[in-house]
Amino acid sequence: MTDIAFVRSEMATAQPAPRRVSGMIAWLHKNLFASISDSVMTIIAVLFLLWIVPQLYGFLIGRAVPPGGTVEQCRVENVGACWAYIASEIEFFTYGFYPMAEYWRPNIVFAMLALIGLPLLWPSAPFKIANALLFFIVFPIASVILLSGGMFGLRYVPTEQWGGLLVTLIISVFGICVSLPLGILLALGRQSKLPIIKTLCVAFIELIRAVPLITVLFMASIMLPLFMPQGTTVDKLLRALVGVTLFSSAYMAEVVRGGMQAIGRGQYEAAQALGLGYWRRMGFVILPQALKHVIPGIVGNFISLFKDTSLVYIVGMKDLLEAVKTKNDAIEWASPTQSVTGYIFAAAVFWIFCFSISRYSRYWERRLNTGHKR
Amino acid sequence: MSDVSPVVVDRDIDTTNMQVSKTEVAIEIIGMNKWFGDFHVLRDINLRVMRGERIVIAGPSGSGKSTLIRCINRLEEHQKGQIIVNGVELTSDLRRVDEVRREVGMVFQHFNLFPHLTILQNLTLAPIWVRGVPKAKAEETAMMYLERVRIPEQAGKYPGQLSGGQQQRVAIARSLCMNPRIMLFDEPTSALDPEMVKEVLEVMISLAEEGMTMICVTHEMGFARQVANRVIFMDQGQIIEQNEPEAFFSNPQHERTKLFLSQILH
């Protein structure tokens, strides 16, 4: 009855795609007013912004006392943020109780961090190996010598006097650089065929993860000296460094293990069949893929590590947040918005660092995408 | 049963170099048994492969054919009996295992290329780090093998950008870069679109023509007929029957073999 036979007589040529509807009106319609409920939500959101933005502007800028202002200006009624307070205490927020005459020493460390650390993060920067050696070996040693002094004619500055952003950065940079390799080793150990190594790694990971960071820090500072021989003291900052790093590495281990589980057995087998030994299999084949899968998880850990550094106040360190808290009670700047301004400042500093870490990780995710997901 | 599936390539196989050694043993398997837990997956396997042999292993799924060849480079461990590869016996001694793996190439059903490395890096990784070949030399060798599998232009790409057939050819080239004395193929064409099976078989045939010792687990009976010097039929973890291809296909002896052949050859 019907003729189902069909033979194409000429091939259809490729046509250009239909032109997208564009322009202001089309955009508004598509994104803001596509339906009644969309329109209602758009209007509510706009009203909310109209309400909140002027208030924020007034508090942060309009009625605020700019840097250089006086405390009297900060005490008037209905005043905005007291930036003058931040500006006058910025040195304490940056260095803590570090002696003022020696500020150049932390400044050099900050400069080294920027000059040596940042090129390392930039893939196309030259001299990667030399750069890495500088950063992971020379930089830490130079920093310790510079900051604590006591040699080369530098005045000795005990770690009790270090504080502010300096301490926050020391703990977080150290924590980030050490916890990732440590976490990778723990993850490998957890999958080891050797029962002792496996048990030790599992026990460590599960113990640390079952305990709050505050407890780890507390144990590190109170319990650790009890186990040490009489008279030996472990530096407070060192305890905080060790505590934060171990804590983070346990989480890192689980993230890395998650990534390794996403790698098919075929990858292990192909590497084995080529005769690659264990460390080369892991280093060249498994880990590069596993770590790539879990970049968001790793970076999440870095970000929480960065913020968790504020908990080191528990062992008596004055990190950035603790420095702000201390100065928030300072009588000479007592004013209605003093502490709010302090906290906004601290939050802004944390936000800048954490947001940068987050954006940087997105950059690596895009860069490492070799399009093998089909 | 005389109607065997069509030939793979429409040309005569050049048999000049396809000589099976009478004296040199490549692989010797004696009384080998393997269990997966309580499941007796390989039972009393005895097999001697001479240098230059092209063996095709056929059989229903679950018959243990893949497990058998995976025992030869110890991706699987056997529990009883002996496996001796190129004169080296496989034991739990890891150095011996690596020694064997260096000389035995393997091609997998799902290619298992390293997706984070370019094609060239896939080919040079093992030569550089296992054999200690200088990078420039390894790359030169890699390009030579890419020419041989006819995809040198893909060297800079990532595996995800290649078709299945191209990926499998790269996988073969990757094994060849280690200059192996034995090649194992574990269903190399089973995951490919029909259009791409031939390009992979062509490469395997050219390998055979060069005298490579090969063991292929495959369902490509045309390949078995044209290239193999011996066909082994397995079922339930044991070798049921083996013979020269002509006799195997035209005159199978065991009932199980007859049933199998009648189902796959129409």
XYZ file of C-alpha atoms in Angstrom:
640
model
C 0.000 0.000 0.000
C 2.478 2.611 1.160
C 5.859 2.864 -0.362
C 8.428 2.609 2.433
C 11.421 2.443 0.161
C 13.458 5.618 0.134
C 16.755 6.500 -1.451
C 18.304 9.895 -0.876
C 19.078 11.519 -4.192
C 21.274 14.325 -2.935
C 22.985 14.918 0.391
C 21.698 17.760 2.533
C 24.318 20.452 2.901
C 25.077 21.959 6.284
C 23.093 25.140 6.957
C 24.151 27.972 9.244
C 22.412 27.810 12.615
C 19.339 30.036 12.922
C 20.214 33.449 14.289
C 19.640 33.790 18.008
C 17.133 36.365 19.125
C 19.261 38.957 20.846
C 19.044 42.458 22.201
C 18.082 44.052 25.463
C 14.360 43.315 25.338
C 14.862 39.685 24.404
C 17.403 39.240 27.202
C 15.081 40.808 29.783
C 12.210 38.691 28.633
C 14.181 35.459 28.653
C 15.992 35.943 31.946
C 13.777 38.101 34.119
C 10.184 38.058 32.912
C 9.724 34.699 31.237
C 6.621 33.861 33.273
C 4.393 35.424 35.918
C 6.243 33.757 38.794
C 9.579 34.819 37.296
C 8.333 38.377 37.055
C 7.116 38.367 40.652
C 10.462 37.064 41.878
C 12.342 39.604 39.777
C 10.288 42.444 41.266
C 10.757 41.169 44.833
C 14.504 40.832 44.281
C 14.728 44.329 42.826
C 12.788 45.762 45.773
C 15.090 43.959 48.196
C 18.157 45.367 46.448
C 16.645 48.848 46.449
C 16.199 48.495 50.197
C 19.535 46.935 51.138
C 22.030 48.608 48.799
C 21.517 52.198 50.031
C 21.763 51.012 53.621
C 24.981 49.139 52.942
C 26.326 52.083 51.023
C 25.438 54.413 53.864
C 27.077 52.220 56.470
C 30.188 51.223 54.576
C 30.853 54.452 52.685
C 28.338 57.280 53.057
C 28.267 57.702 56.840
C 31.565 55.909 57.444
C 34.594 57.559 58.939
C 37.410 57.192 56.407
C 40.955 56.221 57.379
C 42.654 59.134 59.050
C 39.510 60.190 60.898
C 39.405 60.667 64.636
C 37.718 58.643 67.332
C 35.388 61.578 68.035
C 34.044 61.331 64.487
C 33.369 57.653 65.135
C 31.366 58.483 68.249
C 28.693 60.674 66.625
C 25.181 59.285 66.504
C 24.180 57.046 63.597
C 27.753 56.774 62.385
C 28.774 54.275 59.735
C 31.787 51.985 59.728
C 34.787 53.331 61.609
C 37.519 52.744 59.036
C 39.764 55.102 60.925
C 39.979 52.457 63.649
C 41.073 49.783 61.163
C 43.628 52.083 59.608
C 45.160 53.011 62.939
C 45.383 49.387 64.075
C 46.295 47.801 60.742
C 49.821 47.100 61.950
C 48.573 45.127 64.920
C 46.192 43.203 62.656
C 49.100 42.392 60.371
C 51.940 41.651 62.797
C 50.374 41.190 66.252
C 52.847 42.032 69.012
C 55.829 41.753 66.682
C 58.261 44.565 67.639
C 57.573 47.616 65.541
C 61.232 48.237 64.778
C 61.426 44.766 63.239
C 58.406 45.001 60.910
C 60.766 44.875 57.946
C 61.404 41.203 58.717
C 57.821 39.957 58.253
C 57.573 42.364 55.323
C 60.418 40.566 53.606
C 58.675 37.247 54.308
C 55.443 38.576 52.761
C 57.406 39.791 49.758
C 59.145 36.438 49.392
C 55.799 34.661 49.587
C 54.486 36.837 46.777
C 57.633 36.732 44.622
C 58.404 33.023 45.051
C 54.975 31.588 45.767
C 52.877 33.272 43.082
C 55.067 32.276 40.079
C 54.775 28.697 41.314
C 51.003 28.935 40.896
C 51.383 30.198 37.351
C 51.948 27.211 35.039
C 53.762 29.003 32.238
C 56.222 30.799 34.517
C 59.761 29.594 33.782
C 62.246 27.756 36.011
C 59.623 25.595 37.715
C 62.086 23.264 39.424
C 64.314 26.029 40.736
C 61.196 27.903 41.765
C 59.873 24.892 43.668
C 63.198 24.320 45.420
C 63.264 27.980 46.423
C 59.725 27.831 47.742
C 59.778 24.509 49.551
C 63.320 24.624 50.953
C 64.905 28.065 50.886
C 61.775 30.064 51.673
C 60.783 28.203 54.896
C 64.340 28.257 56.270
C 64.845 31.911 55.395
C 61.471 32.770 56.901
C 62.191 31.023 60.195
C 65.586 32.731 60.488
C 64.174 36.126 59.589
C 61.105 35.956 61.795
C 62.515 34.456 64.961
C 66.009 35.906 64.658
C 68.541 35.197 67.383
C 71.275 34.756 64.781
C 73.111 36.867 62.174
C 72.715 39.797 64.559
C 68.938 39.690 64.314
C 67.081 40.350 67.538
C 65.298 37.266 68.907
C 61.514 37.500 68.598
C 59.658 34.639 70.350
C 56.645 33.224 68.532
C 54.401 34.490 71.341
C 54.887 37.938 69.831
C 53.978 36.904 66.289
C 50.396 37.543 65.393
C 47.741 38.822 63.073
C 47.702 38.076 59.359
C 51.329 36.920 59.660
C 50.313 33.942 61.823
C 47.223 33.230 59.744
C 49.349 33.055 56.588
C 52.146 31.025 58.185
C 49.741 28.378 59.453
C 47.640 28.201 56.324
C 50.518 28.163 53.812
C 52.362 25.540 55.856
C 49.158 23.548 56.349
C 48.286 23.632 52.657
C 51.775 22.675 51.502
C 52.168 19.791 53.956
C 48.661 18.403 54.338
C 48.210 17.549 50.650
C 51.291 15.298 50.314
C 50.615 13.857 53.757
C 47.011 13.213 52.818
C 48.100 11.492 49.590
C 50.469 9.225 51.529
C 47.715 8.411 54.022
C 45.305 7.618 51.198
C 47.872 5.325 49.572
C 48.587 3.737 52.939
C 44.933 3.121 53.523
C 44.794 1.130 50.286
C 48.031 -0.686 50.988
C 48.191 -4.457 50.939
C 50.459 -4.395 53.990
C 48.192 -4.848 57.012
C 50.274 -2.852 59.489
C 50.536 0.227 57.297
C 46.890 -0.036 56.388
C 45.756 -0.324 59.998
C 47.921 2.582 61.125
C 46.602 4.830 58.367
C 42.979 3.884 58.956
C 43.378 4.390 62.710
C 44.985 7.806 62.239
C 42.419 9.010 59.726
C 39.432 7.808 61.691
C 40.751 9.092 65.005
C 41.447 12.576 63.689
C 38.197 12.799 61.790
C 36.221 11.728 64.833
C 37.554 14.623 66.920
C 36.879 18.370 66.540
C 39.819 20.553 65.514
C 39.589 22.447 68.779
C 40.202 19.201 70.631
C 43.171 18.357 68.438
C 44.686 21.779 69.064
C 43.914 21.569 72.750
C 45.465 18.119 73.006
C 48.482 19.320 71.054
C 49.044 22.172 73.474
C 48.050 20.628 76.819
C 48.623 16.903 76.417
C 51.730 16.899 74.248
C 54.035 18.456 76.904
C 52.837 15.843 79.399
C 54.194 13.058 77.237
C 57.454 14.853 76.609
C 60.377 14.614 78.986
C 60.315 17.132 81.819
C 61.602 20.505 80.826
C 61.171 20.245 77.074
C 58.731 22.721 75.678
C 57.183 22.599 72.278
C 56.687 25.963 70.704
C 53.065 27.142 70.668
C 53.114 28.027 67.010
C 54.683 24.676 66.167
C 51.917 22.886 68.079
C 49.305 24.831 66.177
C 51.060 24.068 62.878
C 51.217 20.365 63.631
C 47.646 20.236 64.908
C 46.125 22.047 61.940
C 48.205 20.101 59.419
C 47.466 16.650 60.833
C 43.796 17.499 61.101
C 43.620 18.658 57.509
C 45.664 15.750 56.173
C 43.161 13.220 57.528
C 40.377 14.905 55.574
C 42.636 15.260 52.569
C 43.330 11.517 52.676
C 39.662 10.708 52.380
C 39.162 13.151 49.526
C 42.118 11.659 47.638
C 40.871 8.133 48.306
C 37.525 9.144 46.835
C 39.322 10.294 43.705
C 41.298 7.073 43.466
C 38.117 5.045 43.659
C 36.853 6.821 40.574
C 39.777 5.407 38.569
C 38.838 2.201 36.787
C 40.713 -1.029 37.379
C 41.807 -0.932 33.751
C 44.134 1.999 34.431
C 45.939 0.093 37.178
C 46.147 -2.989 34.957
C 47.419 -1.133 31.916
C 50.146 0.462 34.018
C 51.017 -2.916 35.548
C 51.079 -4.636 32.194
C 53.616 -2.052 30.973
C 55.880 -3.055 33.827
C 55.586 0.198 35.800
C 56.349 -0.291 39.499
C 54.059 0.798 42.342
C 55.298 4.377 42.838
C 55.425 5.099 39.110
C 51.973 3.612 38.605
C 50.639 5.842 41.311
C 52.680 8.911 40.443
C 52.234 8.950 36.675
C 48.946 7.191 36.068
C 46.621 6.985 39.062
C 47.227 10.105 41.148
C 47.236 12.665 38.315
C 43.784 11.448 37.333
C 42.505 10.942 40.873
C 43.610 14.376 42.069
C 42.079 16.010 39.036
C 38.719 14.437 39.847
C 38.767 15.819 43.370
C 40.124 19.335 42.847
C 36.881 20.823 44.246
C 37.198 18.627 47.339
C 40.867 19.434 47.838
C 40.253 23.135 47.453
C 37.303 22.901 49.826
C 39.743 21.479 52.351
C 42.241 24.270 51.702
C 39.553 26.866 52.235
C 38.331 25.326 55.460
C 41.936 24.999 56.613
C 42.473 28.687 55.923
C 39.427 29.620 57.968
C 40.159 27.076 60.697
C 43.433 28.842 61.414
C 41.286 31.261 63.411
C 40.837 28.485 65.982
C 44.475 28.651 67.038
C 43.433 31.251 69.618
C 42.694 28.128 71.694
C 46.420 27.620 72.191
C 46.987 31.307 72.777
C 48.068 32.402 69.291
C 46.840 35.765 68.074
C 45.859 35.163 64.493
C 44.119 37.786 62.377
C 40.658 37.251 63.869
C 41.973 37.087 67.421
C 44.003 40.256 66.852
C 40.852 42.016 65.655
C 38.917 40.712 68.656
C 41.599 41.995 71.000
C 41.579 45.480 69.526
C 37.785 45.580 69.396
C 37.904 46.130 73.161
C 40.520 48.883 72.944
C 39.279 51.910 74.926
C 41.001 54.510 72.759
C 38.788 53.571 69.811
C 35.651 52.779 71.825
C 32.745 53.734 69.564
C 29.383 52.260 68.547
C 30.595 50.622 65.352
C 34.116 49.699 66.465
C 33.690 45.945 66.751
C 31.329 45.629 63.785
C 33.888 47.371 61.616
C 36.614 45.112 62.962
C 34.685 41.980 62.115
C 33.737 43.278 58.661
C 37.410 43.921 58.029
C 38.409 40.430 59.201
C 35.647 38.856 57.133
C 36.757 40.817 54.066
C 40.358 39.660 54.434
C 39.290 36.029 54.833
C 36.938 36.392 51.887
C 39.627 37.793 49.603
C 41.954 34.871 50.293
C 39.323 32.147 50.152
C 37.698 33.529 47.018
C 41.085 33.729 45.319
C 41.778 30.092 46.196
C 38.403 29.134 44.810
C 38.877 31.022 41.525
C 42.349 29.593 41.148
C 41.019 26.067 41.464
C 38.409 26.726 38.772
C 41.233 27.810 36.530
C 43.003 24.467 37.074
C 39.846 22.489 36.512
C 39.404 24.131 33.123
C 43.076 23.811 32.289
C 43.241 20.107 33.122
C 40.135 19.226 31.184
C 41.547 17.056 28.388
C 38.101 16.154 27.169
C 38.326 12.483 27.963
C 34.841 12.346 29.393
C 32.692 11.165 26.511
C 30.510 -26.586 9.737
C 32.719 -25.835 6.790
C 31.250 -22.381 6.249
C 33.578 -20.212 8.263
C 33.102 -16.445 8.655
C 34.694 -14.320 5.915
C 38.373 -13.518 5.791
C 39.558 -10.366 7.536
C 41.683 -8.918 4.789
C 41.340 -9.449 1.085
C 44.951 -10.283 0.558
C 47.240 -13.195 1.085
C 49.034 -13.268 4.366
C 52.776 -12.936 3.922
C 54.043 -15.975 5.755
C 57.753 -15.423 5.134
C 58.489 -14.493 8.715
C 55.718 -16.471 10.355
C 57.809 -19.340 11.533
C 57.081 -21.296 14.659
C 60.218 -22.295 16.465
C 60.621 -26.012 17.021
C 62.874 -25.642 20.022
C 62.365 -22.286 21.698
C 59.556 -22.229 24.262
C 57.985 -18.829 24.890
C 55.426 -19.765 27.512
C 55.112 -22.968 29.487
C 52.076 -23.560 31.682
C 52.085 -26.748 33.730
C 49.198 -28.038 35.819
C 47.968 -24.526 36.534
C 44.871 -23.973 38.680
C 43.221 -20.797 39.856
C 40.379 -19.996 42.178
C 38.372 -16.799 42.697
C 37.506 -17.333 46.327
C 35.863 -20.760 46.284
C 35.172 -20.670 42.574
C 37.541 -22.893 40.601
C 37.980 -20.664 37.567
C 40.936 -22.360 35.821
C 41.382 -26.111 36.093
C 44.476 -28.066 35.248
C 45.740 -25.871 32.423
C 48.670 -27.277 30.471
C 49.917 -25.219 27.565
C 53.206 -24.841 25.792
C 53.576 -21.882 23.446
C 56.549 -21.971 21.089
C 58.268 -18.783 19.918
C 56.436 -17.417 16.871
C 53.105 -19.084 17.555
C 49.842 -17.237 16.900
C 47.265 -18.727 19.206
C 43.598 -17.827 19.280
C 41.648 -18.733 22.402
C 37.899 -19.028 21.889
C 35.084 -20.047 24.145
C 31.846 -18.897 25.740
C 31.912 -16.018 28.200
C 32.922 -17.084 31.670
C 35.015 -19.923 30.333
C 38.188 -18.462 31.827
C 39.953 -17.442 28.615
C 40.632 -13.870 29.735
C 41.696 -15.067 33.162
C 44.128 -17.468 31.532
C 45.986 -14.828 29.544
C 45.865 -12.411 32.488
C 47.741 -15.060 34.478
C 50.538 -14.960 31.922
C 51.563 -11.422 32.967
C 50.270 -11.957 36.485
C 47.432 -9.482 36.433
C 45.868 -12.516 38.085
C 47.672 -14.791 40.489
C 47.486 -18.551 40.042
C 47.337 -20.757 43.116
C 48.655 -24.060 41.821
C 51.016 -25.189 39.093
C 53.694 -23.348 37.179
C 53.786 -20.555 34.631
C 57.135 -19.928 32.980
C 57.394 -16.972 30.597
C 60.558 -16.465 28.546
C 62.290 -18.783 30.971
C 61.238 -16.834 34.062
C 58.862 -18.537 36.462
C 56.088 -16.349 37.867
C 56.083 -16.384 41.651
C 55.173 -13.815 44.264
C 58.650 -12.322 43.728
C 57.785 -8.859 42.396
C 61.085 -8.417 40.591
C 60.386 -11.475 38.485
C 56.868 -10.287 37.827
C 58.209 -6.955 36.545
C 60.826 -8.788 34.517
C 58.093 -10.799 32.809
C 55.839 -7.786 32.296
C 58.606 -5.880 30.542
C 58.751 -8.567 27.882
C 55.025 -9.237 27.548
C 52.741 -6.655 25.948
C 49.028 -6.649 26.614
C 46.108 -5.104 24.758
C 42.802 -4.769 26.560
C 39.199 -4.836 25.453
C 38.652 -1.272 26.678
C 42.040 0.062 25.461
C 42.923 1.492 28.891
C 44.887 4.375 27.461
C 45.888 6.970 30.046
C 43.356 9.739 29.418
C 45.391 12.505 31.059
C 48.394 11.962 28.780
C 48.748 12.717 25.080
C 49.088 9.835 22.666
C 52.837 10.403 22.476
C 53.141 10.504 26.267
C 51.108 7.307 26.525
C 53.637 5.636 24.248
C 56.790 6.963 25.885
C 55.864 6.660 29.579
C 56.928 3.054 30.085
C 60.020 3.092 27.829
C 61.333 6.144 29.679
C 60.565 5.012 33.223
C 60.837 1.247 32.959
C 63.522 0.805 30.325
C 65.338 4.055 31.010
C 65.293 5.096 27.356
C 66.210 8.789 26.835
C 63.141 10.893 26.076
C 64.163 11.866 22.539
C 64.871 8.247 21.603
C 61.604 7.074 23.167
C 59.695 9.672 21.166
C 61.410 8.632 17.977
C 60.464 4.996 18.595
C 56.930 6.020 19.516
C 56.512 7.953 16.271
C 57.793 4.953 14.345
C 55.128 2.727 15.885
C 52.452 5.370 15.375
C 53.406 5.355 11.691
C 53.050 1.607 11.720
C 49.545 1.738 13.108
C 48.975 4.600 10.627
C 48.024 7.423 12.998
C 51.187 9.533 13.425
C 49.127 12.700 12.978
C 47.331 12.024 16.280
C 50.487 12.109 18.419
C 49.642 15.363 20.156
C 46.021 14.568 20.886
C 44.458 13.055 23.981
C 42.865 9.584 23.895
C 39.399 11.085 24.416
C 39.676 12.806 21.033
C 40.230 9.555 19.110
C 37.781 6.973 17.822
C 37.656 3.538 19.410
C 39.587 1.929 16.573
C 42.275 4.585 16.724
C 42.525 4.218 20.500
C 42.999 0.481 20.206
C 45.706 0.958 17.587
C 47.428 3.390 19.934
C 47.156 0.793 22.698
C 48.867 -1.754 20.465
C 51.584 0.756 19.598
C 52.008 1.529 23.299
C 52.717 -2.130 24.005
C 55.077 -2.399 21.041
C 57.134 0.549 22.285
C 58.330 -1.711 25.095
C 59.665 -4.027 22.417
C 57.942 -7.108 23.874
C 58.681 -10.677 22.841
C 55.116 -11.820 23.432
C 51.830 -10.006 22.853
C 48.594 -10.838 24.662
C 45.291 -9.603 23.258
C 42.229 -9.699 25.511
C 39.217 -9.344 23.207
C 40.784 -6.377 21.419
C 37.891 -5.790 19.043
C 34.897 -6.564 21.266
C 34.305 -2.974 22.322
C 34.641 -1.525 18.819
C 32.043 -0.411 16.320
C 31.887 -2.908 13.434
C 33.446 -0.381 11.051
C 36.560 -0.181 13.198
C 37.205 -3.851 13.835
C 39.037 -4.286 10.569
C 41.600 -1.520 11.115
C 42.618 -3.128 14.402
C 42.758 -6.632 12.962
C 44.930 -5.314 10.109
C 47.472 -4.110 12.642
C 47.375 -7.445 14.455
C 47.886 -9.300 11.197
C 50.897 -7.197 10.303
C 52.329 -8.022 13.720
C 51.816 -11.710 13.058
C 53.517 -11.326 9.698
C 56.586 -10.065 11.490
C 56.774 -13.233 13.534
C 55.473 -11.932 16.856
C 54.423 -14.560 19.387
C 50.756 -13.775 20.015
C 47.945 -15.099 22.144
C 44.572 -13.615 21.265
C 41.325 -14.070 23.106
C 38.873 -13.121 20.406
C 35.585 -13.925 18.751
C 36.951 -13.006 15.335
C 36.936 -16.451 13.781
C 38.018 -15.027 10.434
C 41.173 -13.791 12.108
C 41.684 -17.178 13.746
C 41.396 -18.869 10.385
C 43.669 -16.538 8.494
C 46.372 -15.862 11.048
C 46.417 -18.379 13.886
C 48.494 -21.508 13.768
C 46.522 -22.985 16.655
C 43.022 -22.488 18.029
C 42.238 -23.363 21.625
C 38.685 -23.840 22.780
C 37.931 -23.371 26.461
C 34.864 -24.024 28.574
C 34.296 -24.132 32.309
C 37.840 -23.158 33.082
C 39.531 -25.877 31.082
C 40.986 -26.431 27.653
C 38.439 -28.559 25.822
C 40.008 -28.839 22.432
C 42.857 -27.433 20.431
C 43.895 -27.869 16.846
C 45.111 -26.167 13.719
C 42.470 -23.698 12.561
C 41.518 -25.591 9.411
C 40.864 -28.812 11.325
C 39.361 -26.989 14.295
C 36.687 -25.318 12.203
C 36.011 -28.078 9.693
C 36.216 -31.044 12.005
C 35.623 -30.228 15.667
C 35.683 -33.269 17.917
C 34.218 -32.363 21.289
C 30.425 -31.931 21.569
C 30.885 -28.603 23.377
C 33.074 -27.301 20.560
C 30.587 -28.349 17.925
C 27.773 -26.607 19.784
C 29.828 -23.439 20.218
C 30.876 -23.300 16.584
C 27.364 -23.952 15.362
C 26.182 -20.984 17.407
C 28.791 -18.473 16.290
C 29.188 -19.523 12.662
C 26.090 -19.293 10.580
